[in-house]
């Protein structure tokens, strides 16, 4: 997650201020897991009441775009421009990956979308309604896991969910235990439901936070690094759950530093860099617009690497019996002939399909070392 500059924490603290009692109470910090409680904060309730007449689209039912921002900008006191004129469009029913290097503005954007901080300028609409003005109407339809779950360590996983659900004014207490059991089952925590949360591993805590976001049907899920701390099997299970939720009609908006994860589970993606949107669209289209890497399979990797460099190939990398490179701007048949003429035993030659990582590097000019 990108960190706010030290000089700007006063503004962020004002936006996210909680009382001393709240700091000891995970339910009072429920915007970290489920933003329903955020909608109940006095400033947002008052704002929603004052602006009810300008909220358009009723409940937002039937909108084709679940998230839409126009020229959304956040400049912190002191001048740092965290998000610069963002025009983001998230289609309904999509699994939308939000990508970008460290400090690119992803977390700041999510905070603005959820009403945790206000933009300096521009607009954001979630489920067809303006945020943060319509927070009270919108947030009960949104489940979120942002910056990790806040949990009562001395309570069991099951009792944590019961407390979260009890803090939601829209939740039906008559179905609470049934819904809690169903949420635990969906994230694979039924067997550990009675264990105290302080004994949970990082991955189990992440699962419990996701369960909290699933206590009620949500039209939109906002997930920040949802597979953080999970082992490979757990990651596969969460990916499967995300696909299942999307097939049921829930739009999933997730940020992740794992490009492979985004490519496997997301239908659409957006790439941020230095606070600006670089590109967005269907994942397949983003990768298709990038040229893949040239791959030569040979036992003569050293000679092959030398010839490829002589032929103008860039970023030549040797891995076992494979040599990969950025293809040169010339006929690849001539490159293959040069390898053979140099005595390189070529057992495989071709250009791989470009990956999302290739597209990211081509768009941003940097590797994908992301923390937020």
PDB file of N, CA and C in Angstrom, residues 224-321:
ATOM      1  N   UNK A 224      -8.416  -5.357  -1.459  1.00  0.00           N
ATOM      2  CA  UNK A 224      -7.048  -4.863  -1.536  1.00  0.00           C
ATOM      3  C   UNK A 224      -6.110  -6.005  -1.158  1.00  0.00           C
ATOM      4  N   UNK A 225      -5.366  -6.527  -2.123  1.00  0.00           N
ATOM      5  CA  UNK A 225      -4.457  -7.655  -1.910  1.00  0.00           C
ATOM      6  C   UNK A 225      -5.187  -8.833  -1.247  1.00  0.00           C
ATOM      7  N   UNK A 226      -6.214  -9.388  -1.873  1.00  0.00           N
ATOM      8  CA  UNK A 226      -7.034 -10.410  -1.211  1.00  0.00           C
ATOM      9  C   UNK A 226      -6.313 -11.718  -0.924  1.00  0.00           C
ATOM     10  N   UNK A 227      -5.219 -12.015  -1.630  1.00  0.00           N
ATOM     11  CA  UNK A 227      -4.514 -13.277  -1.384  1.00  0.00           C
ATOM     12  C   UNK A 227      -3.262 -13.085  -0.544  1.00  0.00           C
ATOM     13  N   UNK A 228      -3.116 -11.919   0.064  1.00  0.00           N
ATOM     14  CA  UNK A 228      -1.946 -11.653   0.893  1.00  0.00           C
ATOM     15  C   UNK A 228      -1.851 -12.674   2.032  1.00  0.00           C
ATOM     16  N   UNK A 229      -0.701 -13.325   2.160  1.00  0.00           N
ATOM     17  CA  UNK A 229      -0.480 -14.266   3.247  1.00  0.00           C
ATOM     18  C   UNK A 229      -0.986 -15.670   2.993  1.00  0.00           C
ATOM     19  N   UNK A 230      -1.596 -15.909   1.842  1.00  0.00           N
ATOM     20  CA  UNK A 230      -2.136 -17.236   1.560  1.00  0.00           C
ATOM     21  C   UNK A 230      -1.092 -18.123   0.888  1.00  0.00           C
ATOM     22  N   UNK A 231      -1.174 -19.427   1.162  1.00  0.00           N
ATOM     23  CA  UNK A 231      -0.313 -20.369   0.463  1.00  0.00           C
ATOM     24  C   UNK A 231      -0.896 -20.605  -0.932  1.00  0.00           C
ATOM     25  N   UNK A 232      -0.159 -21.298  -1.818  1.00  0.00           N
ATOM     26  CA  UNK A 232      -0.654 -21.483  -3.195  1.00  0.00           C
ATOM     27  C   UNK A 232      -2.052 -22.092  -3.271  1.00  0.00           C
ATOM     28  N   UNK A 233      -2.345 -23.074  -2.413  1.00  0.00           N
ATOM     29  CA  UNK A 233      -3.675 -23.667  -2.439  1.00  0.00           C
ATOM     30  C   UNK A 233      -4.727 -22.645  -2.022  1.00  0.00           C
ATOM     31  N   UNK A 234      -4.422 -21.857  -0.996  1.00  0.00           N
ATOM     32  CA  UNK A 234      -5.352 -20.825  -0.562  1.00  0.00           C
ATOM     33  C   UNK A 234      -5.588 -19.782  -1.637  1.00  0.00           C
ATOM     34  N   UNK A 235      -4.529 -19.438  -2.369  1.00  0.00           N
ATOM     35  CA  UNK A 235      -4.674 -18.475  -3.460  1.00  0.00           C
ATOM     36  C   UNK A 235      -5.598 -19.021  -4.540  1.00  0.00           C
ATOM     37  N   UNK A 236      -5.445 -20.299  -4.853  1.00  0.00           N
ATOM     38  CA  UNK A 236      -6.325 -20.906  -5.861  1.00  0.00           C
ATOM     39  C   UNK A 236      -7.775 -20.889  -5.393  1.00  0.00           C
ATOM     40  N   UNK A 237      -7.991 -21.161  -4.103  1.00  0.00           N
ATOM     41  CA  UNK A 237      -9.354 -21.174  -3.576  1.00  0.00           C
ATOM     42  C   UNK A 237      -9.988 -19.791  -3.627  1.00  0.00           C
ATOM     43  N   UNK A 238      -9.212 -18.758  -3.295  1.00  0.00           N
ATOM     44  CA  UNK A 238      -9.750 -17.398  -3.334  1.00  0.00           C
ATOM     45  C   UNK A 238     -10.029 -16.976  -4.773  1.00  0.00           C
ATOM     46  N   UNK A 239      -9.146 -17.355  -5.702  1.00  0.00           N
ATOM     47  CA  UNK A 239      -9.408 -17.053  -7.113  1.00  0.00           C
ATOM     48  C   UNK A 239     -10.702 -17.711  -7.569  1.00  0.00           C
ATOM     49  N   UNK A 240     -10.901 -18.962  -7.143  1.00  0.00           N
ATOM     50  CA  UNK A 240     -12.129 -19.671  -7.505  1.00  0.00           C
ATOM     51  C   UNK A 240     -13.349 -18.974  -6.911  1.00  0.00           C
ATOM     52  N   UNK A 241     -13.223 -18.509  -5.664  1.00  0.00           N
ATOM     53  CA  UNK A 241     -14.330 -17.806  -5.016  1.00  0.00           C
ATOM     54  C   UNK A 241     -14.649 -16.508  -5.749  1.00  0.00           C
ATOM     55  N   UNK A 242     -13.617 -15.786  -6.162  1.00  0.00           N
ATOM     56  CA  UNK A 242     -13.832 -14.528  -6.883  1.00  0.00           C
ATOM     57  C   UNK A 242     -14.571 -14.796  -8.191  1.00  0.00           C
ATOM     58  N   UNK A 243     -14.166 -15.845  -8.903  1.00  0.00           N
ATOM     59  CA  UNK A 243     -14.864 -16.187 -10.152  1.00  0.00           C
ATOM     60  C   UNK A 243     -16.320 -16.549  -9.873  1.00  0.00           C
ATOM     61  N   UNK A 244     -16.547 -17.280  -8.787  1.00  0.00           N
ATOM     62  CA  UNK A 244     -17.907 -17.681  -8.420  1.00  0.00           C
ATOM     63  C   UNK A 244     -18.763 -16.457  -8.112  1.00  0.00           C
ATOM     64  N   UNK A 245     -18.202 -15.513  -7.366  1.00  0.00           N
ATOM     65  CA  UNK A 245     -18.937 -14.293  -7.034  1.00  0.00           C
ATOM     66  C   UNK A 245     -19.276 -13.508  -8.293  1.00  0.00           C
ATOM     67  N   UNK A 246     -18.318 -13.434  -9.215  1.00  0.00           N
ATOM     68  CA  UNK A 246     -18.558 -12.709 -10.461  1.00  0.00           C
ATOM     69  C   UNK A 246     -19.645 -13.386 -11.287  1.00  0.00           C
ATOM     70  N   UNK A 247     -19.642 -14.718 -11.301  1.00  0.00           N
ATOM     71  CA  UNK A 247     -20.667 -15.441 -12.066  1.00  0.00           C
ATOM     72  C   UNK A 247     -22.052 -15.235 -11.473  1.00  0.00           C
ATOM     73  N   UNK A 248     -22.104 -14.910 -10.173  1.00  0.00           N
ATOM     74  CA  UNK A 248     -23.385 -14.627  -9.518  1.00  0.00           C
ATOM     75  C   UNK A 248     -23.837 -13.187  -9.727  1.00  0.00           C
ATOM     76  N   UNK A 249     -23.018 -12.385 -10.423  1.00  0.00           N
ATOM     77  CA  UNK A 249     -23.403 -11.018 -10.725  1.00  0.00           C
ATOM     78  C   UNK A 249     -22.722  -9.951  -9.898  1.00  0.00           C
ATOM     79  N   UNK A 250     -21.840 -10.344  -8.975  1.00  0.00           N
ATOM     80  CA  UNK A 250     -21.118  -9.363  -8.169  1.00  0.00           C
ATOM     81  C   UNK A 250     -19.925  -8.824  -8.953  1.00  0.00           C
ATOM     82  N   UNK A 251     -19.771  -7.520  -8.967  1.00  0.00           N
ATOM     83  CA  UNK A 251     -18.585  -6.917  -9.561  1.00  0.00           C
ATOM     84  C   UNK A 251     -17.472  -6.923  -8.518  1.00  0.00           C
ATOM     85  N   UNK A 252     -16.281  -7.361  -8.911  1.00  0.00           N
ATOM     86  CA  UNK A 252     -15.148  -7.438  -7.987  1.00  0.00           C
ATOM     87  C   UNK A 252     -14.058  -6.487  -8.475  1.00  0.00           C
ATOM     88  N   UNK A 253     -13.668  -5.572  -7.600  1.00  0.00           N
ATOM     89  CA  UNK A 253     -12.608  -4.604  -7.894  1.00  0.00           C
ATOM     90  C   UNK A 253     -11.452  -4.923  -6.961  1.00  0.00           C
ATOM     91  N   UNK A 254     -10.326  -5.357  -7.517  1.00  0.00           N
ATOM     92  CA  UNK A 254      -9.231  -5.777  -6.643  1.00  0.00           C
ATOM     93  C   UNK A 254      -7.903  -5.192  -7.089  1.00  0.00           C
ATOM     94  N   UNK A 255      -7.103  -4.837  -6.099  1.00  0.00           N
ATOM     95  CA  UNK A 255      -5.726  -4.434  -6.371  1.00  0.00           C
ATOM     96  C   UNK A 255      -4.819  -5.567  -5.935  1.00  0.00           C
ATOM     97  N   UNK A 256      -3.733  -5.746  -6.652  1.00  0.00           N
ATOM     98  CA  UNK A 256      -2.812  -6.821  -6.318  1.00  0.00           C
ATOM     99  C   UNK A 256      -1.444  -6.509  -6.889  1.00  0.00           C
ATOM    100  N   UNK A 257      -0.398  -6.975  -6.203  1.00  0.00           N
ATOM    101  CA  UNK A 257       0.944  -6.842  -6.748  1.00  0.00           C
ATOM    102  C   UNK A 257       1.338  -8.089  -7.522  1.00  0.00           C
ATOM    103  N   UNK A 258       0.422  -9.063  -7.625  1.00  0.00           N
ATOM    104  CA  UNK A 258       0.715 -10.313  -8.321  1.00  0.00           C
ATOM    105  C   UNK A 258       0.093 -10.269  -9.714  1.00  0.00           C
ATOM    106  N   UNK A 259       0.917  -9.960 -10.704  1.00  0.00           N
ATOM    107  CA  UNK A 259       0.411  -9.852 -12.067  1.00  0.00           C
ATOM    108  C   UNK A 259      -0.181 -11.163 -12.558  1.00  0.00           C
ATOM    109  N   UNK A 260       0.443 -12.275 -12.183  1.00  0.00           N
ATOM    110  CA  UNK A 260      -0.070 -13.573 -12.609  1.00  0.00           C
ATOM    111  C   UNK A 260      -1.472 -13.796 -12.064  1.00  0.00           C
ATOM    112  N   UNK A 261      -1.696 -13.362 -10.831  1.00  0.00           N
ATOM    113  CA  UNK A 261      -3.016 -13.488 -10.224  1.00  0.00           C
ATOM    114  C   UNK A 261      -4.046 -12.679 -11.001  1.00  0.00           C
ATOM    115  N   UNK A 262      -3.697 -11.444 -11.341  1.00  0.00           N
ATOM    116  CA  UNK A 262      -4.608 -10.587 -12.098  1.00  0.00           C
ATOM    117  C   UNK A 262      -4.933 -11.227 -13.442  1.00  0.00           C
ATOM    118  N   UNK A 263      -3.909 -11.756 -14.096  1.00  0.00           N
ATOM    119  CA  UNK A 263      -4.110 -12.337 -15.424  1.00  0.00           C
ATOM    120  C   UNK A 263      -5.000 -13.572 -15.360  1.00  0.00           C
ATOM    121  N   UNK A 264      -4.906 -14.331 -14.270  1.00  0.00           N
ATOM    122  CA  UNK A 264      -5.695 -15.551 -14.152  1.00  0.00           C
ATOM    123  C   UNK A 264      -7.151 -15.288 -13.809  1.00  0.00           C
ATOM    124  N   UNK A 265      -7.418 -14.258 -13.017  1.00  0.00           N
ATOM    125  CA  UNK A 265      -8.770 -14.108 -12.471  1.00  0.00           C
ATOM    126  C   UNK A 265      -9.535 -12.916 -13.030  1.00  0.00           C
ATOM    127  N   UNK A 266      -8.839 -11.902 -13.550  1.00  0.00           N
ATOM    128  CA  UNK A 266      -9.518 -10.663 -13.932  1.00  0.00           C
ATOM    129  C   UNK A 266      -9.969 -10.670 -15.389  1.00  0.00           C
ATOM    130  N   UNK A 267     -11.105 -10.045 -15.627  1.00  0.00           N
ATOM    131  CA  UNK A 267     -11.594  -9.849 -16.989  1.00  0.00           C
ATOM    132  C   UNK A 267     -11.139  -8.510 -17.551  1.00  0.00           C
ATOM    133  N   UNK A 268     -10.953  -7.529 -16.669  1.00  0.00           N
ATOM    134  CA  UNK A 268     -10.541  -6.187 -17.064  1.00  0.00           C
ATOM    135  C   UNK A 268      -9.465  -5.700 -16.102  1.00  0.00           C
ATOM    136  N   UNK A 269      -8.715  -4.702 -16.534  1.00  0.00           N
ATOM    137  CA  UNK A 269      -7.667  -4.160 -15.671  1.00  0.00           C
ATOM    138  C   UNK A 269      -7.384  -2.715 -16.046  1.00  0.00           C
ATOM    139  N   UNK A 270      -6.798  -1.998 -15.090  1.00  0.00           N
ATOM    140  CA  UNK A 270      -6.308  -0.645 -15.315  1.00  0.00           C
ATOM    141  C   UNK A 270      -4.900  -0.560 -14.756  1.00  0.00           C
ATOM    142  N   UNK A 271      -4.056   0.208 -15.410  1.00  0.00           N
ATOM    143  CA  UNK A 271      -2.663   0.367 -14.991  1.00  0.00           C
ATOM    144  C   UNK A 271      -2.432   1.817 -14.597  1.00  0.00           C
ATOM    145  N   UNK A 272      -1.938   2.007 -13.364  1.00  0.00           N
ATOM    146  CA  UNK A 272      -1.619   3.338 -12.853  1.00  0.00           C
ATOM    147  C   UNK A 272      -0.103   3.511 -12.773  1.00  0.00           C
ATOM    148  N   UNK A 273       0.360   4.730 -12.967  1.00  0.00           N
ATOM    149  CA  UNK A 273       1.770   5.068 -12.764  1.00  0.00           C
ATOM    150  C   UNK A 273       1.855   6.545 -12.424  1.00  0.00           C
ATOM    151  N   UNK A 274       2.516   6.855 -11.309  1.00  0.00           N
ATOM    152  CA  UNK A 274       2.721   8.231 -10.859  1.00  0.00           C
ATOM    153  C   UNK A 274       1.408   9.008 -10.787  1.00  0.00           C
ATOM    154  N   UNK A 275       0.372   8.340 -10.277  1.00  0.00           N
ATOM    155  CA  UNK A 275      -0.902   8.999 -10.060  1.00  0.00           C
ATOM    156  C   UNK A 275      -1.789   9.116 -11.274  1.00  0.00           C
ATOM    157  N   UNK A 276      -1.312   8.659 -12.419  1.00  0.00           N
ATOM    158  CA  UNK A 276      -2.090   8.788 -13.644  1.00  0.00           C
ATOM    159  C   UNK A 276      -2.483   7.423 -14.198  1.00  0.00           C
ATOM    160  N   UNK A 277      -3.629   7.394 -14.860  1.00  0.00           N
ATOM    161  CA  UNK A 277      -4.075   6.180 -15.527  1.00  0.00           C
ATOM    162  C   UNK A 277      -3.320   6.041 -16.844  1.00  0.00           C
ATOM    163  N   UNK A 278      -2.614   4.910 -17.000  1.00  0.00           N
ATOM    164  CA  UNK A 278      -1.854   4.668 -18.223  1.00  0.00           C
ATOM    165  C   UNK A 278      -2.731   4.016 -19.281  1.00  0.00           C
ATOM    166  N   UNK A 279      -3.495   3.012 -18.864  1.00  0.00           N
ATOM    167  CA  UNK A 279      -4.397   2.329 -19.791  1.00  0.00           C
ATOM    168  C   UNK A 279      -5.414   1.539 -18.997  1.00  0.00           C
ATOM    169  N   UNK A 280      -6.510   1.174 -19.649  1.00  0.00           N
ATOM    170  CA  UNK A 280      -7.503   0.291 -19.051  1.00  0.00           C
ATOM    171  C   UNK A 280      -8.229  -0.434 -20.167  1.00  0.00           C
ATOM    172  N   UNK A 281      -8.808  -1.578 -19.825  1.00  0.00           N
ATOM    173  CA  UNK A 281      -9.543  -2.348 -20.817  1.00  0.00           C
ATOM    174  C   UNK A 281      -9.578  -3.812 -20.452  1.00  0.00           C
ATOM    175  N   UNK A 282     -10.067  -4.640 -21.381  1.00  0.00           N
ATOM    176  CA  UNK A 282     -10.095  -6.080 -21.165  1.00  0.00           C
ATOM    177  C   UNK A 282      -8.669  -6.605 -21.070  1.00  0.00           C
ATOM    178  N   UNK A 283      -8.434  -7.551 -20.152  1.00  0.00           N
ATOM    179  CA  UNK A 283      -7.084  -8.056 -19.914  1.00  0.00           C
ATOM    180  C   UNK A 283      -6.469  -8.610 -21.194  1.00  0.00           C
ATOM    181  N   UNK A 284      -7.240  -9.386 -21.948  1.00  0.00           N
ATOM    182  CA  UNK A 284      -6.722  -9.963 -23.184  1.00  0.00           C
ATOM    183  C   UNK A 284      -6.293  -8.909 -24.181  1.00  0.00           C
ATOM    184  N   UNK A 285      -7.032  -7.809 -24.242  1.00  0.00           N
ATOM    185  CA  UNK A 285      -6.695  -6.740 -25.180  1.00  0.00           C
ATOM    186  C   UNK A 285      -5.430  -6.004 -24.753  1.00  0.00           C
ATOM    187  N   UNK A 286      -5.249  -5.830 -23.439  1.00  0.00           N
ATOM    188  CA  UNK A 286      -4.048  -5.143 -22.958  1.00  0.00           C
ATOM    189  C   UNK A 286      -2.798  -5.924 -23.331  1.00  0.00           C
ATOM    190  N   UNK A 287      -2.844  -7.252 -23.137  1.00  0.00           N
ATOM    191  CA  UNK A 287      -1.685  -8.078 -23.464  1.00  0.00           C
ATOM    192  C   UNK A 287      -1.496  -8.199 -24.971  1.00  0.00           C
ATOM    193  N   UNK A 288      -2.618  -8.240 -25.711  1.00  0.00           N
ATOM    194  CA  UNK A 288      -2.530  -8.425 -27.160  1.00  0.00           C
ATOM    195  C   UNK A 288      -1.852  -7.250 -27.848  1.00  0.00           C
ATOM    196  N   UNK A 289      -1.894  -6.088 -27.219  1.00  0.00           N
ATOM    197  CA  UNK A 289      -1.274  -4.913 -27.819  1.00  0.00           C
ATOM    198  C   UNK A 289       0.222  -4.831 -27.593  1.00  0.00           C
ATOM    199  N   UNK A 290       0.791  -5.841 -26.949  1.00  0.00           N
ATOM    200  CA  UNK A 290       2.222  -5.842 -26.640  1.00  0.00           C
ATOM    201  C   UNK A 290       2.901  -7.015 -27.339  1.00  0.00           C
ATOM    202  N   UNK A 291       4.069  -6.774 -27.901  1.00  0.00           N
ATOM    203  CA  UNK A 291       4.809  -7.835 -28.568  1.00  0.00           C
ATOM    204  C   UNK A 291       5.449  -8.751 -27.535  1.00  0.00           C
ATOM    205  N   UNK A 292       5.320 -10.062 -27.744  1.00  0.00           N
ATOM    206  CA  UNK A 292       5.900 -11.025 -26.820  1.00  0.00           C
ATOM    207  C   UNK A 292       7.406 -11.149 -26.977  1.00  0.00           C
ATOM    208  N   UNK A 293       8.015 -11.957 -26.120  1.00  0.00           N
ATOM    209  CA  UNK A 293       9.463 -12.130 -26.143  1.00  0.00           C
ATOM    210  C   UNK A 293       9.868 -13.263 -27.079  1.00  0.00           C
ATOM    211  N   UNK A 294      11.018 -13.077 -27.711  1.00  0.00           N
ATOM    212  CA  UNK A 294      11.611 -14.102 -28.562  1.00  0.00           C
ATOM    213  C   UNK A 294      12.217 -15.179 -27.664  1.00  0.00           C
ATOM    214  N   UNK A 295      11.953 -16.448 -27.988  1.00  0.00           N
ATOM    215  CA  UNK A 295      12.458 -17.563 -27.187  1.00  0.00           C
ATOM    216  C   UNK A 295      13.233 -18.518 -28.084  1.00  0.00           C
ATOM    217  N   UNK A 296      14.467 -18.797 -27.692  1.00  0.00           N
ATOM    218  CA  UNK A 296      15.301 -19.768 -28.404  1.00  0.00           C
ATOM    219  C   UNK A 296      15.651 -20.887 -27.428  1.00  0.00           C
ATOM    220  N   UNK A 297      15.320 -22.115 -27.808  1.00  0.00           N
ATOM    221  CA  UNK A 297      15.681 -23.278 -26.992  1.00  0.00           C
ATOM    222  C   UNK A 297      16.896 -23.942 -27.628  1.00  0.00           C
ATOM    223  N   UNK A 298      17.970 -24.070 -26.839  1.00  0.00           N
ATOM    224  CA  UNK A 298      19.226 -24.591 -27.383  1.00  0.00           C
ATOM    225  C   UNK A 298      20.156 -25.009 -26.251  1.00  0.00           C
ATOM    226  N   UNK A 299      21.022 -26.009 -26.496  1.00  0.00           N
ATOM    227  CA  UNK A 299      22.053 -26.316 -25.495  1.00  0.00           C
ATOM    228  C   UNK A 299      23.203 -25.311 -25.546  1.00  0.00           C
ATOM    229  N   UNK A 300      23.245 -24.507 -26.602  1.00  0.00           N
ATOM    230  CA  UNK A 300      24.338 -23.539 -26.784  1.00  0.00           C
ATOM    231  C   UNK A 300      23.867 -22.142 -26.379  1.00  0.00           C
ATOM    232  N   UNK A 301      23.491 -21.997 -25.118  1.00  0.00           N
ATOM    233  CA  UNK A 301      22.851 -20.747 -24.694  1.00  0.00           C
ATOM    234  C   UNK A 301      23.783 -19.541 -24.782  1.00  0.00           C
ATOM    235  N   UNK A 302      25.057 -19.727 -24.445  1.00  0.00           N
ATOM    236  CA  UNK A 302      25.992 -18.606 -24.493  1.00  0.00           C
ATOM    237  C   UNK A 302      26.162 -18.063 -25.893  1.00  0.00           C
ATOM    238  N   UNK A 303      26.366 -18.968 -26.854  1.00  0.00           N
ATOM    239  CA  UNK A 303      26.518 -18.541 -28.245  1.00  0.00           C
ATOM    240  C   UNK A 303      25.223 -17.913 -28.766  1.00  0.00           C
ATOM    241  N   UNK A 304      24.091 -18.503 -28.374  1.00  0.00           N
ATOM    242  CA  UNK A 304      22.806 -17.967 -28.833  1.00  0.00           C
ATOM    243  C   UNK A 304      22.599 -16.546 -28.315  1.00  0.00           C
ATOM    244  N   UNK A 305      22.940 -16.317 -27.044  1.00  0.00           N
ATOM    245  CA  UNK A 305      22.784 -14.978 -26.471  1.00  0.00           C
ATOM    246  C   UNK A 305      23.654 -13.968 -27.207  1.00  0.00           C
ATOM    247  N   UNK A 306      24.884 -14.375 -27.540  1.00  0.00           N
ATOM    248  CA  UNK A 306      25.794 -13.477 -28.254  1.00  0.00           C
ATOM    249  C   UNK A 306      25.237 -13.110 -29.630  1.00  0.00           C
ATOM    250  N   UNK A 307      24.742 -14.115 -30.358  1.00  0.00           N
ATOM    251  CA  UNK A 307      24.217 -13.863 -31.702  1.00  0.00           C
ATOM    252  C   UNK A 307      22.977 -12.973 -31.642  1.00  0.00           C
ATOM    253  N   UNK A 308      22.108 -13.231 -30.674  1.00  0.00           N
ATOM    254  CA  UNK A 308      20.896 -12.417 -30.558  1.00  0.00           C
ATOM    255  C   UNK A 308      21.248 -10.950 -30.315  1.00  0.00           C
ATOM    256  N   UNK A 309      22.236 -10.705 -29.473  1.00  0.00           N
ATOM    257  CA  UNK A 309      22.658  -9.323 -29.224  1.00  0.00           C
ATOM    258  C   UNK A 309      23.214  -8.697 -30.496  1.00  0.00           C
ATOM    259  N   UNK A 310      24.000  -9.485 -31.251  1.00  0.00           N
ATOM    260  CA  UNK A 310      24.550  -8.981 -32.513  1.00  0.00           C
ATOM    261  C   UNK A 310      23.444  -8.651 -33.507  1.00  0.00           C
ATOM    262  N   UNK A 311      22.329  -9.370 -33.408  1.00  0.00           N
ATOM    263  CA  UNK A 311      21.205  -9.152 -34.321  1.00  0.00           C
ATOM    264  C   UNK A 311      20.277  -8.025 -33.855  1.00  0.00           C
ATOM    265  N   UNK A 312      20.607  -7.416 -32.718  1.00  0.00           N
ATOM    266  CA  UNK A 312      19.823  -6.274 -32.251  1.00  0.00           C
ATOM    267  C   UNK A 312      18.772  -6.590 -31.213  1.00  0.00           C
ATOM    268  N   UNK A 313      18.748  -7.831 -30.705  1.00  0.00           N
ATOM    269  CA  UNK A 313      17.780  -8.184 -29.665  1.00  0.00           C
ATOM    270  C   UNK A 313      18.159  -7.501 -28.356  1.00  0.00           C
ATOM    271  N   UNK A 314      17.154  -7.164 -27.562  1.00  0.00           N
ATOM    272  CA  UNK A 314      17.400  -6.499 -26.287  1.00  0.00           C
ATOM    273  C   UNK A 314      16.997  -7.352 -25.105  1.00  0.00           C
ATOM    274  N   UNK A 315      17.499  -6.991 -23.931  1.00  0.00           N
ATOM    275  CA  UNK A 315      17.151  -7.663 -22.674  1.00  0.00           C
ATOM    276  C   UNK A 315      17.284  -9.179 -22.808  1.00  0.00           C
ATOM    277  N   UNK A 316      18.460  -9.636 -23.189  1.00  0.00           N
ATOM    278  CA  UNK A 316      18.706 -11.065 -23.398  1.00  0.00           C
ATOM    279  C   UNK A 316      18.904 -11.746 -22.047  1.00  0.00           C
ATOM    280  N   UNK A 317      18.138 -12.820 -21.815  1.00  0.00           N
ATOM    281  CA  UNK A 317      18.176 -13.538 -20.539  1.00  0.00           C
ATOM    282  C   UNK A 317      18.341 -15.030 -20.809  1.00  0.00           C
ATOM    283  N   UNK A 318      19.278 -15.663 -20.081  1.00  0.00           N
ATOM    284  CA  UNK A 318      19.493 -17.108 -20.201  1.00  0.00           C
ATOM    285  C   UNK A 318      18.887 -17.797 -18.985  1.00  0.00           C
ATOM    286  N   UNK A 319      18.020 -18.781 -19.229  1.00  0.00           N
ATOM    287  CA  UNK A 319      17.432 -19.588 -18.161  1.00  0.00           C
ATOM    288  C   UNK A 319      17.456 -21.046 -18.594  1.00  0.00           C
ATOM    289  N   UNK A 320      18.307 -21.833 -17.938  1.00  0.00           N
ATOM    290  CA  UNK A 320      18.469 -23.247 -18.296  1.00  0.00           C
ATOM    291  C   UNK A 320      18.828 -23.358 -19.780  1.00  0.00           C
ATOM    292  N   UNK A 321      17.987 -24.048 -20.569  1.00  0.00           N
ATOM    293  CA  UNK A 321      18.305 -24.211 -21.991  1.00  0.00           C
ATOM    294  C   UNK A 321      17.507 -23.248 -22.867  1.00  0.00           C
TER     295      UNK A 321
END
